[in-house]
């Protein structure tokens, strides 16, 4: 084989790509470069994305020489589930260990006839939102497309017999739009006919509001978009979601107006209710005004506490009063109950725990337990 500079680089153990980072075109080229007909690329894709193959050996209808050539050139690392925790409400959190030792969390959330998978896009996060535990980790690194998509296979293996994933939300660790090319790679493999063939309507990408990337994503794929808004003034949003200093509210809302939404689809705005920070009736009125020009719906979310955060959840009465103002302003607004709280799998609590020193982990646990006793 005639190796280009890049191929030589790829053939070293550290730099080999995971074969699930390849598009169909690239799989076809890889087959051709191994002296095979391009249609073999489709066969490989079928093994990877339909059958969830986790080694080249199982791809029995490929010639042995091709399997060997692929194994020399690419990795195909199975998602390594290091721990599984099940909450009393059926929520299930998987801790996945990546090849370099990093860890991420993926959460399966059953609700009625839906089962939603909450997917991570980065190990840690650089966005620094004050109310989110993942932010405390800082950004360790971007996940590859393969690592993002592999969470689906890992989760499927943990489902109860007969259960199926029905919805996919990018609301796990990380800011998906800060890892755009790999996010797009994963979404392509998830939605393409040669990939997992999941309908993009079943996928929601949640962003803290990285304006240019929101527009790019929706121009590319008709997935649903959720925007983490959390405040109605720049002053408050600057504090709790510092990305606002770069893309302030007016610019964010303007960008939302321009997004190419599919007929009847709406942007979801997430709003974590924080006592004394963003939960007044005036906030609710401002929210109505802000979102009036948009096809929007609002998810009001109880703040889930975590170690080291001084923020407090708004009392239930305040959340309900807030919701009532939105309803009177003709906004659809749903109150989200916390799921998976007892295993720290709830929104904002994902923090691959082995990164905590042991005593901090214990403190974390105690504090969380104490906080769970708090009545709404
Ligand atoms: N970076 C993306 C994806 C992460 S999901 C984004 O910001 O949208 C972020 C969502 O998790 C927030 O919108 C909020 O709904 C939820 N969240 C984060 N921290 C939370 C906490 N401590 N309590 C409750 N919800 C939280």
mmCIF file of C-alpha atoms and ligand atoms in Angstrom:
data_model
loop_
_atom_site.group_PDB
_atom_site.id
_atom_site.type_symbol
_atom_site.label_atom_id
_atom_site.label_comp_id
_atom_site.label_asym_id
_atom_site.label_seq_id
_atom_site.Cartn_x
_atom_site.Cartn_y
_atom_site.Cartn_z
ATOM 1 C CA UNK A 1 0.000 0.000 0.000
ATOM 2 C CA UNK A 2 1.176 3.476 -0.840
ATOM 3 C CA UNK A 3 0.936 5.505 2.322
ATOM 4 C CA UNK A 4 0.397 9.230 2.174
ATOM 5 C CA UNK A 5 1.826 11.355 4.956
ATOM 6 C CA UNK A 6 -1.528 11.390 6.677
ATOM 7 C CA UNK A 7 -1.950 7.634 6.434
ATOM 8 C CA UNK A 8 1.437 7.097 7.972
ATOM 9 C CA UNK A 9 0.376 9.349 10.775
ATOM 10 C CA UNK A 10 -2.871 7.429 11.181
ATOM 11 C CA UNK A 11 -1.122 4.112 11.330
ATOM 12 C CA UNK A 12 0.626 4.975 14.575
ATOM 13 C CA UNK A 13 -1.217 3.553 17.566
ATOM 14 C CA UNK A 14 -2.185 6.886 19.091
ATOM 15 C CA UNK A 15 -3.496 8.591 16.004
ATOM 16 C CA UNK A 16 -5.559 5.804 14.451
ATOM 17 C CA UNK A 17 -9.108 6.998 13.871
ATOM 18 C CA UNK A 18 -12.121 5.161 15.115
ATOM 19 C CA UNK A 19 -13.821 3.777 12.047
ATOM 20 C CA UNK A 20 -17.125 5.222 13.265
ATOM 21 C CA UNK A 21 -15.718 8.690 12.648
ATOM 22 C CA UNK A 22 -15.930 7.995 8.905
ATOM 23 C CA UNK A 23 -18.721 9.011 6.561
ATOM 24 C CA UNK A 24 -20.064 6.546 4.019
ATOM 25 C CA UNK A 25 -17.853 8.137 1.341
ATOM 26 C CA UNK A 26 -14.822 7.659 3.504
ATOM 27 C CA UNK A 27 -15.751 4.047 4.242
ATOM 28 C CA UNK A 28 -16.033 3.431 0.521
ATOM 29 C CA UNK A 29 -12.622 4.984 -0.031
ATOM 30 C CA UNK A 30 -11.166 2.920 2.785
ATOM 31 C CA UNK A 31 -12.532 -0.233 1.136
ATOM 32 C CA UNK A 32 -11.128 0.849 -2.239
ATOM 33 C CA UNK A 33 -7.737 1.590 -0.716
ATOM 34 C CA UNK A 34 -7.689 -1.938 0.677
ATOM 35 C CA UNK A 35 -8.189 -3.200 -2.875
ATOM 36 C CA UNK A 36 -11.921 -3.884 -2.498
ATOM 37 C CA UNK A 37 -14.961 -2.661 -4.377
ATOM 38 C CA UNK A 38 -16.532 0.479 -2.923
ATOM 39 C CA UNK A 39 -19.827 -1.309 -2.113
ATOM 40 C CA UNK A 40 -17.954 -2.896 0.751
ATOM 41 C CA UNK A 41 -18.171 0.530 2.395
ATOM 42 C CA UNK A 42 -21.926 0.088 2.702
ATOM 43 C CA UNK A 43 -21.477 -3.327 4.203
ATOM 44 C CA UNK A 44 -19.103 -1.911 6.790
ATOM 45 C CA UNK A 45 -21.569 0.901 7.578
ATOM 46 C CA UNK A 46 -24.288 -1.696 8.040
ATOM 47 C CA UNK A 47 -22.185 -3.602 10.551
ATOM 48 C CA UNK A 48 -21.248 -0.460 12.412
ATOM 49 C CA UNK A 49 -24.543 1.387 12.521
ATOM 50 C CA UNK A 50 -27.281 -1.215 12.210
ATOM 51 C CA UNK A 51 -25.727 -4.146 13.954
ATOM 52 C CA UNK A 52 -23.622 -2.150 16.409
ATOM 53 C CA UNK A 53 -20.536 -4.250 15.691
ATOM 54 C CA UNK A 54 -17.789 -3.719 18.213
ATOM 55 C CA UNK A 55 -15.008 -5.594 16.466
ATOM 56 C CA UNK A 56 -13.931 -6.191 12.903
ATOM 57 C CA UNK A 57 -13.953 -9.939 13.508
ATOM 58 C CA UNK A 58 -17.733 -10.128 13.637
ATOM 59 C CA UNK A 59 -18.104 -8.669 10.124
ATOM 60 C CA UNK A 60 -18.344 -12.125 8.636
ATOM 61 C CA UNK A 61 -19.456 -11.227 5.134
ATOM 62 C CA UNK A 62 -16.323 -9.145 4.571
ATOM 63 C CA UNK A 63 -13.245 -10.837 3.132
ATOM 64 C CA UNK A 64 -10.762 -11.664 5.886
ATOM 65 C CA UNK A 65 -8.089 -9.562 4.179
ATOM 66 C CA UNK A 66 -10.328 -6.509 4.303
ATOM 67 C CA UNK A 67 -11.097 -7.047 7.982
ATOM 68 C CA UNK A 68 -7.386 -7.255 8.689
ATOM 69 C CA UNK A 69 -6.669 -4.148 6.634
ATOM 70 C CA UNK A 70 -9.374 -2.214 8.495
ATOM 71 C CA UNK A 71 -8.168 -3.397 11.876
ATOM 72 C CA UNK A 72 -4.654 -2.226 11.034
ATOM 73 C CA UNK A 73 -5.816 1.162 9.978
ATOM 74 C CA UNK A 74 -8.711 1.973 12.305
ATOM 75 C CA UNK A 75 -9.819 1.377 15.847
ATOM 76 C CA UNK A 76 -13.280 0.204 16.841
ATOM 77 C CA UNK A 77 -13.289 0.582 20.568
ATOM 78 C CA UNK A 78 -16.432 -0.652 22.318
ATOM 79 C CA UNK A 79 -18.008 1.877 24.661
ATOM 80 C CA UNK A 80 -16.633 0.873 28.008
ATOM 81 C CA UNK A 81 -19.378 1.084 30.610
ATOM 82 C CA UNK A 82 -17.532 1.600 33.885
ATOM 83 C CA UNK A 83 -20.624 1.947 36.078
ATOM 84 C CA UNK A 84 -24.407 1.827 35.855
ATOM 85 C CA UNK A 85 -26.654 3.486 38.403
ATOM 86 C CA UNK A 86 -30.402 3.108 38.452
ATOM 87 C CA UNK A 87 -32.621 5.664 40.170
ATOM 88 C CA UNK A 88 -35.840 4.859 41.964
ATOM 89 C CA UNK A 89 -37.793 6.554 39.142
ATOM 90 C CA UNK A 90 -36.269 4.287 36.464
ATOM 91 C CA UNK A 91 -33.689 6.794 35.248
ATOM 92 C CA UNK A 92 -30.431 5.046 34.493
ATOM 93 C CA UNK A 93 -27.033 6.711 34.356
ATOM 94 C CA UNK A 94 -24.071 5.150 32.575
ATOM 95 C CA UNK A 95 -20.528 6.192 33.285
ATOM 96 C CA UNK A 96 -18.487 5.540 30.153
ATOM 97 C CA UNK A 97 -14.717 5.327 30.236
ATOM 98 C CA UNK A 98 -13.072 6.538 27.039
ATOM 99 C CA UNK A 99 -9.911 5.104 25.534
ATOM 100 C CA UNK A 100 -7.699 7.825 27.042
ATOM 101 C CA UNK A 101 -9.161 7.468 30.527
ATOM 102 C CA UNK A 102 -11.603 10.381 30.289
ATOM 103 C CA UNK A 103 -15.098 9.640 31.502
ATOM 104 C CA UNK A 104 -18.511 10.851 30.432
ATOM 105 C CA UNK A 105 -22.063 10.239 31.529
ATOM 106 C CA UNK A 106 -25.106 9.227 29.511
ATOM 107 C CA UNK A 107 -28.594 9.094 30.982
ATOM 108 C CA UNK A 108 -31.577 6.954 29.965
ATOM 109 C CA UNK A 109 -34.875 8.536 31.013
ATOM 110 C CA UNK A 110 -38.028 6.430 30.660
ATOM 111 C CA UNK A 111 -41.326 8.347 30.770
ATOM 112 C CA UNK A 112 -44.551 6.647 29.758
ATOM 113 C CA UNK A 113 -44.186 5.303 26.243
ATOM 114 C CA UNK A 114 -41.076 7.373 25.616
ATOM 115 C CA UNK A 115 -37.521 6.557 26.493
ATOM 116 C CA UNK A 116 -35.170 9.477 26.072
ATOM 117 C CA UNK A 117 -31.403 9.269 25.906
ATOM 118 C CA UNK A 118 -29.477 12.257 27.211
ATOM 119 C CA UNK A 119 -26.178 12.331 25.306
ATOM 120 C CA UNK A 120 -22.889 14.054 26.197
ATOM 121 C CA UNK A 121 -20.920 15.946 23.572
ATOM 122 C CA UNK A 122 -17.797 16.911 25.524
ATOM 123 C CA UNK A 123 -15.873 15.627 28.539
ATOM 124 C CA UNK A 124 -16.503 18.590 30.815
ATOM 125 C CA UNK A 125 -17.563 21.961 29.448
ATOM 126 C CA UNK A 126 -16.030 25.384 28.922
ATOM 127 C CA UNK A 127 -19.230 27.443 29.111
ATOM 128 C CA UNK A 128 -19.039 28.142 32.839
ATOM 129 C CA UNK A 129 -22.780 28.307 33.609
ATOM 130 C CA UNK A 130 -23.145 28.976 37.294
ATOM 131 C CA UNK A 131 -25.986 26.516 37.895
ATOM 132 C CA UNK A 132 -24.407 23.504 36.178
ATOM 133 C CA UNK A 133 -22.131 20.927 37.808
ATOM 134 C CA UNK A 134 -20.430 19.983 34.545
ATOM 135 C CA UNK A 135 -19.090 23.528 34.288
ATOM 136 C CA UNK A 136 -17.056 22.927 37.440
ATOM 137 C CA UNK A 137 -14.969 20.363 35.584
ATOM 138 C CA UNK A 138 -13.893 22.833 32.940
ATOM 139 C CA UNK A 139 -13.399 21.444 29.443
ATOM 140 C CA UNK A 140 -11.318 18.274 29.414
ATOM 141 C CA UNK A 141 -11.767 17.630 25.713
ATOM 142 C CA UNK A 142 -14.173 17.343 22.824
ATOM 143 C CA UNK A 143 -15.691 13.945 22.167
ATOM 144 C CA UNK A 144 -15.159 12.416 18.751
ATOM 145 C CA UNK A 145 -18.164 11.665 16.554
ATOM 146 C CA UNK A 146 -17.644 7.985 17.343
ATOM 147 C CA UNK A 147 -17.671 8.646 21.089
ATOM 148 C CA UNK A 148 -20.843 10.669 20.809
ATOM 149 C CA UNK A 149 -22.701 8.105 18.723
ATOM 150 C CA UNK A 150 -21.401 5.107 20.706
ATOM 151 C CA UNK A 151 -23.464 6.320 23.668
ATOM 152 C CA UNK A 152 -26.555 5.169 21.798
ATOM 153 C CA UNK A 153 -25.271 1.608 21.537
ATOM 154 C CA UNK A 154 -24.124 1.574 25.139
ATOM 155 C CA UNK A 155 -27.572 2.729 26.240
ATOM 156 C CA UNK A 156 -29.417 0.210 24.087
ATOM 157 C CA UNK A 157 -27.645 -2.594 25.855
ATOM 158 C CA UNK A 158 -28.923 -1.350 29.209
ATOM 159 C CA UNK A 159 -32.573 -1.094 28.187
ATOM 160 C CA UNK A 160 -35.129 -3.402 29.684
ATOM 161 C CA UNK A 161 -36.219 -6.179 27.314
ATOM 162 C CA UNK A 162 -38.681 -4.813 24.758
ATOM 163 C CA UNK A 163 -37.832 -1.184 25.508
ATOM 164 C CA UNK A 164 -36.505 1.101 22.781
ATOM 165 C CA UNK A 165 -34.988 4.540 22.723
ATOM 166 C CA UNK A 166 -37.506 6.931 21.188
ATOM 167 C CA UNK A 167 -35.905 10.357 21.694
ATOM 168 C CA UNK A 168 -32.386 11.702 21.815
ATOM 169 C CA UNK A 169 -31.414 14.940 23.519
ATOM 170 C CA UNK A 170 -27.966 16.516 23.534
ATOM 171 C CA UNK A 171 -28.354 17.733 27.085
ATOM 172 C CA UNK A 172 -25.635 15.716 28.743
ATOM 173 C CA UNK A 173 -22.163 16.978 29.502
ATOM 174 C CA UNK A 174 -20.758 19.682 27.283
ATOM 175 C CA UNK A 175 -21.881 22.294 24.802
ATOM 176 C CA UNK A 176 -22.679 20.471 21.567
ATOM 177 C CA UNK A 177 -22.288 23.545 19.378
ATOM 178 C CA UNK A 178 -18.799 24.158 20.771
ATOM 179 C CA UNK A 179 -17.864 20.786 19.253
ATOM 180 C CA UNK A 180 -19.596 21.389 15.969
ATOM 181 C CA UNK A 181 -17.769 19.217 13.397
ATOM 182 C CA UNK A 182 -17.888 16.136 15.625
ATOM 183 C CA UNK A 183 -21.475 16.789 16.603
ATOM 184 C CA UNK A 184 -22.360 16.971 12.932
ATOM 185 C CA UNK A 185 -20.464 13.753 12.259
ATOM 186 C CA UNK A 186 -22.391 11.972 15.008
ATOM 187 C CA UNK A 187 -25.734 13.415 13.908
ATOM 188 C CA UNK A 188 -25.026 12.389 10.334
ATOM 189 C CA UNK A 189 -24.306 8.794 11.350
ATOM 190 C CA UNK A 190 -27.374 8.792 13.608
ATOM 191 C CA UNK A 191 -29.764 10.098 10.944
ATOM 192 C CA UNK A 192 -28.344 8.907 7.592
ATOM 193 C CA UNK A 193 -30.010 6.009 5.786
ATOM 194 C CA UNK A 194 -26.597 4.292 5.759
ATOM 195 C CA UNK A 195 -26.282 4.985 9.495
ATOM 196 C CA UNK A 196 -28.754 4.476 12.296
ATOM 197 C CA UNK A 197 -31.588 6.059 10.290
ATOM 198 C CA UNK A 198 -33.052 7.836 13.311
ATOM 199 C CA UNK A 199 -35.511 10.551 12.339
ATOM 200 C CA UNK A 200 -34.020 13.995 13.026
ATOM 201 C CA UNK A 201 -37.399 14.941 14.505
ATOM 202 C CA UNK A 202 -36.576 12.654 17.406
ATOM 203 C CA UNK A 203 -33.344 14.469 18.121
ATOM 204 C CA UNK A 204 -32.974 17.704 20.094
ATOM 205 C CA UNK A 205 -29.738 19.620 20.271
ATOM 206 C CA UNK A 206 -29.578 21.888 23.292
ATOM 207 C CA UNK A 207 -27.318 24.930 23.229
ATOM 208 C CA UNK A 208 -26.395 27.679 25.614
ATOM 209 C CA UNK A 209 -26.722 29.966 22.598
ATOM 210 C CA UNK A 210 -23.701 29.875 20.312
ATOM 211 C CA UNK A 211 -25.426 31.963 17.696
ATOM 212 C CA UNK A 212 -23.490 31.281 14.479
ATOM 213 C CA UNK A 213 -23.479 27.538 15.061
ATOM 214 C CA UNK A 214 -27.227 27.407 15.691
ATOM 215 C CA UNK A 215 -27.824 28.764 12.237
ATOM 216 C CA UNK A 216 -25.294 26.426 10.698
ATOM 217 C CA UNK A 217 -26.761 23.344 12.347
ATOM 218 C CA UNK A 218 -30.342 23.964 11.299
ATOM 219 C CA UNK A 219 -29.245 24.746 7.750
ATOM 220 C CA UNK A 220 -27.645 21.301 7.728
ATOM 221 C CA UNK A 221 -30.122 19.026 9.527
ATOM 222 C CA UNK A 222 -33.769 19.440 10.586
ATOM 223 C CA UNK A 223 -33.209 18.494 14.215
ATOM 224 C CA UNK A 224 -35.053 20.206 17.057
ATOM 225 C CA UNK A 225 -33.315 23.007 18.856
ATOM 226 C CA UNK A 226 -33.453 23.844 22.540
ATOM 227 C CA UNK A 227 -31.932 27.068 23.790
ATOM 228 C CA UNK A 228 -30.844 27.389 27.400
ATOM 229 C CA UNK A 229 -32.121 30.877 28.142
ATOM 230 C CA UNK A 230 -32.439 31.055 31.942
ATOM 231 C CA UNK A 231 -32.704 34.829 32.221
ATOM 232 C CA UNK A 232 -34.566 37.805 30.796
ATOM 233 C CA UNK A 233 -31.988 40.545 31.329
ATOM 234 C CA UNK A 234 -28.408 40.694 30.112
ATOM 235 C CA UNK A 235 -27.335 41.512 33.628
ATOM 236 C CA UNK A 236 -28.668 38.254 35.053
ATOM 237 C CA UNK A 237 -27.703 36.161 32.044
ATOM 238 C CA UNK A 238 -24.157 37.552 31.975
ATOM 239 C CA UNK A 239 -23.800 36.202 35.460
ATOM 240 C CA UNK A 240 -25.363 32.762 35.203
ATOM 241 C CA UNK A 241 -24.503 31.944 31.574
ATOM 242 C CA UNK A 242 -21.348 33.901 30.717
ATOM 243 C CA UNK A 243 -21.604 33.127 26.983
ATOM 244 C CA UNK A 244 -24.184 35.940 27.093
ATOM 245 C CA UNK A 245 -21.339 38.448 27.142
ATOM 246 C CA UNK A 246 -20.438 37.231 23.678
ATOM 247 C CA UNK A 247 -23.953 36.672 22.317
ATOM 248 C CA UNK A 248 -26.295 38.863 24.353
ATOM 249 C CA UNK A 249 -30.031 38.292 24.606
ATOM 250 C CA UNK A 250 -31.122 40.588 21.773
ATOM 251 C CA UNK A 251 -28.709 38.928 19.370
ATOM 252 C CA UNK A 252 -29.727 35.458 20.502
ATOM 253 C CA UNK A 253 -33.419 36.177 20.017
ATOM 254 C CA UNK A 254 -32.772 37.803 16.645
ATOM 255 C CA UNK A 255 -30.905 34.684 15.535
ATOM 256 C CA UNK A 256 -33.781 32.491 16.721
ATOM 257 C CA UNK A 257 -36.159 34.490 14.555
ATOM 258 C CA UNK A 258 -34.082 33.769 11.503
ATOM 259 C CA UNK A 259 -33.770 30.028 12.039
ATOM 260 C CA UNK A 260 -35.251 27.851 9.302
ATOM 261 C CA UNK A 261 -37.823 26.010 11.411
ATOM 262 C CA UNK A 262 -39.819 23.190 9.913
ATOM 263 C CA UNK A 263 -43.561 23.707 9.666
ATOM 264 C CA UNK A 264 -45.220 23.490 13.049
ATOM 265 C CA UNK A 265 -41.964 23.002 14.906
ATOM 266 C CA UNK A 266 -40.981 25.304 17.740
ATOM 267 C CA UNK A 267 -37.821 26.237 19.571
ATOM 268 C CA UNK A 268 -37.730 25.027 23.144
ATOM 269 C CA UNK A 269 -36.420 27.533 25.657
ATOM 270 C CA UNK A 270 -35.058 26.037 28.841
ATOM 271 C CA UNK A 271 -35.311 28.076 31.985
ATOM 272 C CA UNK A 272 -33.846 26.819 35.252
ATOM 273 C CA UNK A 273 -35.760 28.434 38.105
ATOM 274 C CA UNK A 274 -33.328 29.958 40.603
ATOM 275 C CA UNK A 275 -34.669 31.547 43.753
ATOM 276 C CA UNK A 276 -34.072 35.289 43.801
ATOM 277 C CA UNK A 277 -32.128 35.233 40.533
ATOM 278 C CA UNK A 278 -34.575 34.813 37.654
ATOM 279 C CA UNK A 279 -37.922 33.768 39.099
ATOM 280 C CA UNK A 280 -39.959 36.939 39.638
ATOM 281 C CA UNK A 281 -43.249 37.864 38.014
ATOM 282 C CA UNK A 282 -41.393 40.660 36.217
ATOM 283 C CA UNK A 283 -39.049 38.049 34.761
ATOM 284 C CA UNK A 284 -42.052 36.084 33.541
ATOM 285 C CA UNK A 285 -43.514 39.197 31.901
ATOM 286 C CA UNK A 286 -40.190 39.987 30.234
ATOM 287 C CA UNK A 287 -39.973 36.405 29.011
ATOM 288 C CA UNK A 288 -43.374 36.714 27.366
ATOM 289 C CA UNK A 289 -42.190 39.835 25.548
ATOM 290 C CA UNK A 290 -38.858 38.359 24.536
ATOM 291 C CA UNK A 291 -40.391 35.247 23.038
ATOM 292 C CA UNK A 292 -43.483 36.871 21.538
ATOM 293 C CA UNK A 293 -41.960 37.127 18.046
ATOM 294 C CA UNK A 294 -40.956 33.466 18.027
ATOM 295 C CA UNK A 295 -42.470 30.045 17.644
ATOM 296 C CA UNK A 296 -41.438 29.038 21.105
ATOM 297 C CA UNK A 297 -42.258 26.826 24.034
ATOM 298 C CA UNK A 298 -40.755 27.038 27.475
ATOM 299 C CA UNK A 299 -39.546 24.341 29.823
ATOM 300 C CA UNK A 300 -39.419 25.558 33.398
ATOM 301 C CA UNK A 301 -36.926 23.418 35.245
ATOM 302 C CA UNK A 302 -36.434 22.960 38.951
ATOM 303 C CA UNK A 303 -32.830 23.691 39.829
ATOM 304 C CA UNK A 304 -31.026 20.558 40.931
ATOM 305 C CA UNK A 305 -28.473 21.387 43.564
ATOM 306 C CA UNK A 306 -24.930 20.069 43.591
ATOM 307 C CA UNK A 307 -21.936 20.339 45.873
ATOM 308 C CA UNK A 308 -20.338 23.739 45.976
ATOM 309 C CA UNK A 309 -23.243 25.683 44.510
ATOM 310 C CA UNK A 310 -24.962 28.331 46.596
ATOM 311 C CA UNK A 311 -27.916 28.680 44.268
ATOM 312 C CA UNK A 312 -31.313 27.586 45.485
ATOM 313 C CA UNK A 313 -34.312 26.206 43.692
ATOM 314 C CA UNK A 314 -37.349 28.426 43.422
ATOM 315 C CA UNK A 315 -40.274 27.324 45.581
ATOM 316 C CA UNK A 316 -42.936 25.408 43.690
ATOM 317 C CA UNK A 317 -45.438 28.222 44.214
ATOM 318 C CA UNK A 318 -43.075 30.674 42.514
ATOM 319 C CA UNK A 319 -42.611 28.326 39.565
ATOM 320 C CA UNK A 320 -46.368 27.899 39.210
ATOM 321 C CA UNK A 321 -46.987 31.655 39.406
ATOM 322 C CA UNK A 322 -44.305 32.168 36.759
ATOM 323 C CA UNK A 323 -45.929 29.571 34.541
ATOM 324 C CA UNK A 324 -49.324 31.221 34.938
ATOM 325 C CA UNK A 325 -47.936 34.526 33.612
ATOM 326 C CA UNK A 326 -46.488 32.711 30.585
ATOM 327 C CA UNK A 327 -49.812 31.010 29.949
ATOM 328 C CA UNK A 328 -51.650 34.305 30.131
ATOM 329 C CA UNK A 329 -49.130 35.604 27.586
ATOM 330 C CA UNK A 330 -50.037 32.702 25.281
ATOM 331 C CA UNK A 331 -46.776 30.857 25.742
ATOM 332 C CA UNK A 332 -46.732 27.109 26.104
ATOM 333 C CA UNK A 333 -44.838 26.412 29.300
ATOM 334 C CA UNK A 334 -44.250 23.072 30.969
ATOM 335 C CA UNK A 335 -42.874 22.506 34.435
ATOM 336 C CA UNK A 336 -40.199 19.819 34.360
ATOM 337 C CA UNK A 337 -39.971 17.571 37.346
ATOM 338 C CA UNK A 338 -36.478 16.383 38.185
ATOM 339 C CA UNK A 339 -35.619 12.876 37.134
ATOM 340 C CA UNK A 340 -32.844 10.731 38.494
ATOM 341 C CA UNK A 341 -32.118 13.068 41.388
ATOM 342 C CA UNK A 342 -31.138 10.278 43.769
ATOM 343 C CA UNK A 343 -28.290 9.145 41.501
ATOM 344 C CA UNK A 344 -27.119 12.642 40.488
ATOM 345 C CA UNK A 345 -28.372 11.988 36.978
ATOM 346 C CA UNK A 346 -30.699 14.964 36.882
ATOM 347 C CA UNK A 347 -30.154 18.000 34.677
ATOM 348 C CA UNK A 348 -27.034 19.871 35.617
ATOM 349 C CA UNK A 349 -25.700 17.181 37.910
ATOM 350 C CA UNK A 350 -23.539 15.290 35.462
ATOM 351 C CA UNK A 351 -20.001 15.345 36.660
ATOM 352 C CA UNK A 352 -18.021 12.244 35.931
ATOM 353 C CA UNK A 353 -17.505 11.474 39.559
ATOM 354 C CA UNK A 354 -14.074 9.935 39.560
ATOM 355 C CA UNK A 355 -12.740 13.416 38.921
ATOM 356 C CA UNK A 356 -13.668 14.404 42.446
ATOM 357 C CA UNK A 357 -11.151 13.679 45.173
ATOM 358 C CA UNK A 358 -12.579 10.990 47.403
ATOM 359 C CA UNK A 359 -13.475 13.171 50.354
ATOM 360 C CA UNK A 360 -15.102 15.713 48.061
ATOM 361 C CA UNK A 361 -17.180 12.879 46.641
ATOM 362 C CA UNK A 362 -18.371 11.964 50.107
ATOM 363 C CA UNK A 363 -19.189 15.576 50.968
ATOM 364 C CA UNK A 364 -20.990 15.859 47.700
ATOM 365 C CA UNK A 365 -23.092 12.866 48.583
ATOM 366 C CA UNK A 366 -23.980 14.102 52.051
ATOM 367 C CA UNK A 367 -24.848 17.536 50.900
ATOM 368 C CA UNK A 368 -26.977 16.232 48.103
ATOM 369 C CA UNK A 369 -28.807 13.946 50.477
ATOM 370 C CA UNK A 370 -29.451 16.877 52.809
ATOM 371 C CA UNK A 371 -30.669 18.997 49.955
ATOM 372 C CA UNK A 372 -33.002 16.319 48.723
ATOM 373 C CA UNK A 373 -34.809 16.590 52.023
ATOM 374 C CA UNK A 374 -35.721 20.170 51.230
ATOM 375 C CA UNK A 375 -39.376 20.560 50.432
ATOM 376 C CA UNK A 376 -40.373 22.573 47.382
HETATM 377 N N1 LIG B 1 -24.636 23.044 26.902
HETATM 378 C C1 LIG B 1 -25.952 22.726 26.457
HETATM 379 C C2 LIG B 1 -26.348 21.334 26.823
HETATM 380 C C3 LIG B 1 -26.327 21.038 28.303
HETATM 381 S S1 LIG B 1 -27.933 20.813 28.878
HETATM 382 C C4 LIG B 1 -26.934 23.762 26.984
HETATM 383 O O1 LIG B 1 -26.516 24.608 27.754
HETATM 384 O O2 LIG B 1 -28.078 23.744 26.596
HETATM 385 C C5 LIG B 1 -28.219 22.263 29.737
HETATM 386 C C6 LIG B 1 -29.544 22.168 30.414
HETATM 387 O O3 LIG B 1 -29.444 21.407 31.599
HETATM 388 C C7 LIG B 1 -30.006 23.527 30.846
HETATM 389 O O4 LIG B 1 -30.784 24.151 29.892
HETATM 390 C C8 LIG B 1 -30.871 23.208 32.013
HETATM 391 O O5 LIG B 1 -32.137 22.915 31.540
HETATM 392 C C9 LIG B 1 -30.287 21.974 32.554
HETATM 393 N N2 LIG B 1 -29.513 22.212 33.772
HETATM 394 C C10 LIG B 1 -28.213 22.504 33.896
HETATM 395 N N3 LIG B 1 -27.875 22.601 35.191
HETATM 396 C C11 LIG B 1 -28.997 22.368 35.896
HETATM 397 C C12 LIG B 1 -29.281 22.252 37.282
HETATM 398 N N4 LIG B 1 -28.346 22.408 38.207
HETATM 399 N N5 LIG B 1 -30.551 21.991 37.635
HETATM 400 C C13 LIG B 1 -31.497 21.782 36.711
HETATM 401 N N6 LIG B 1 -31.276 21.837 35.403
HETATM 402 C C14 LIG B 1 -30.036 22.119 35.002
#
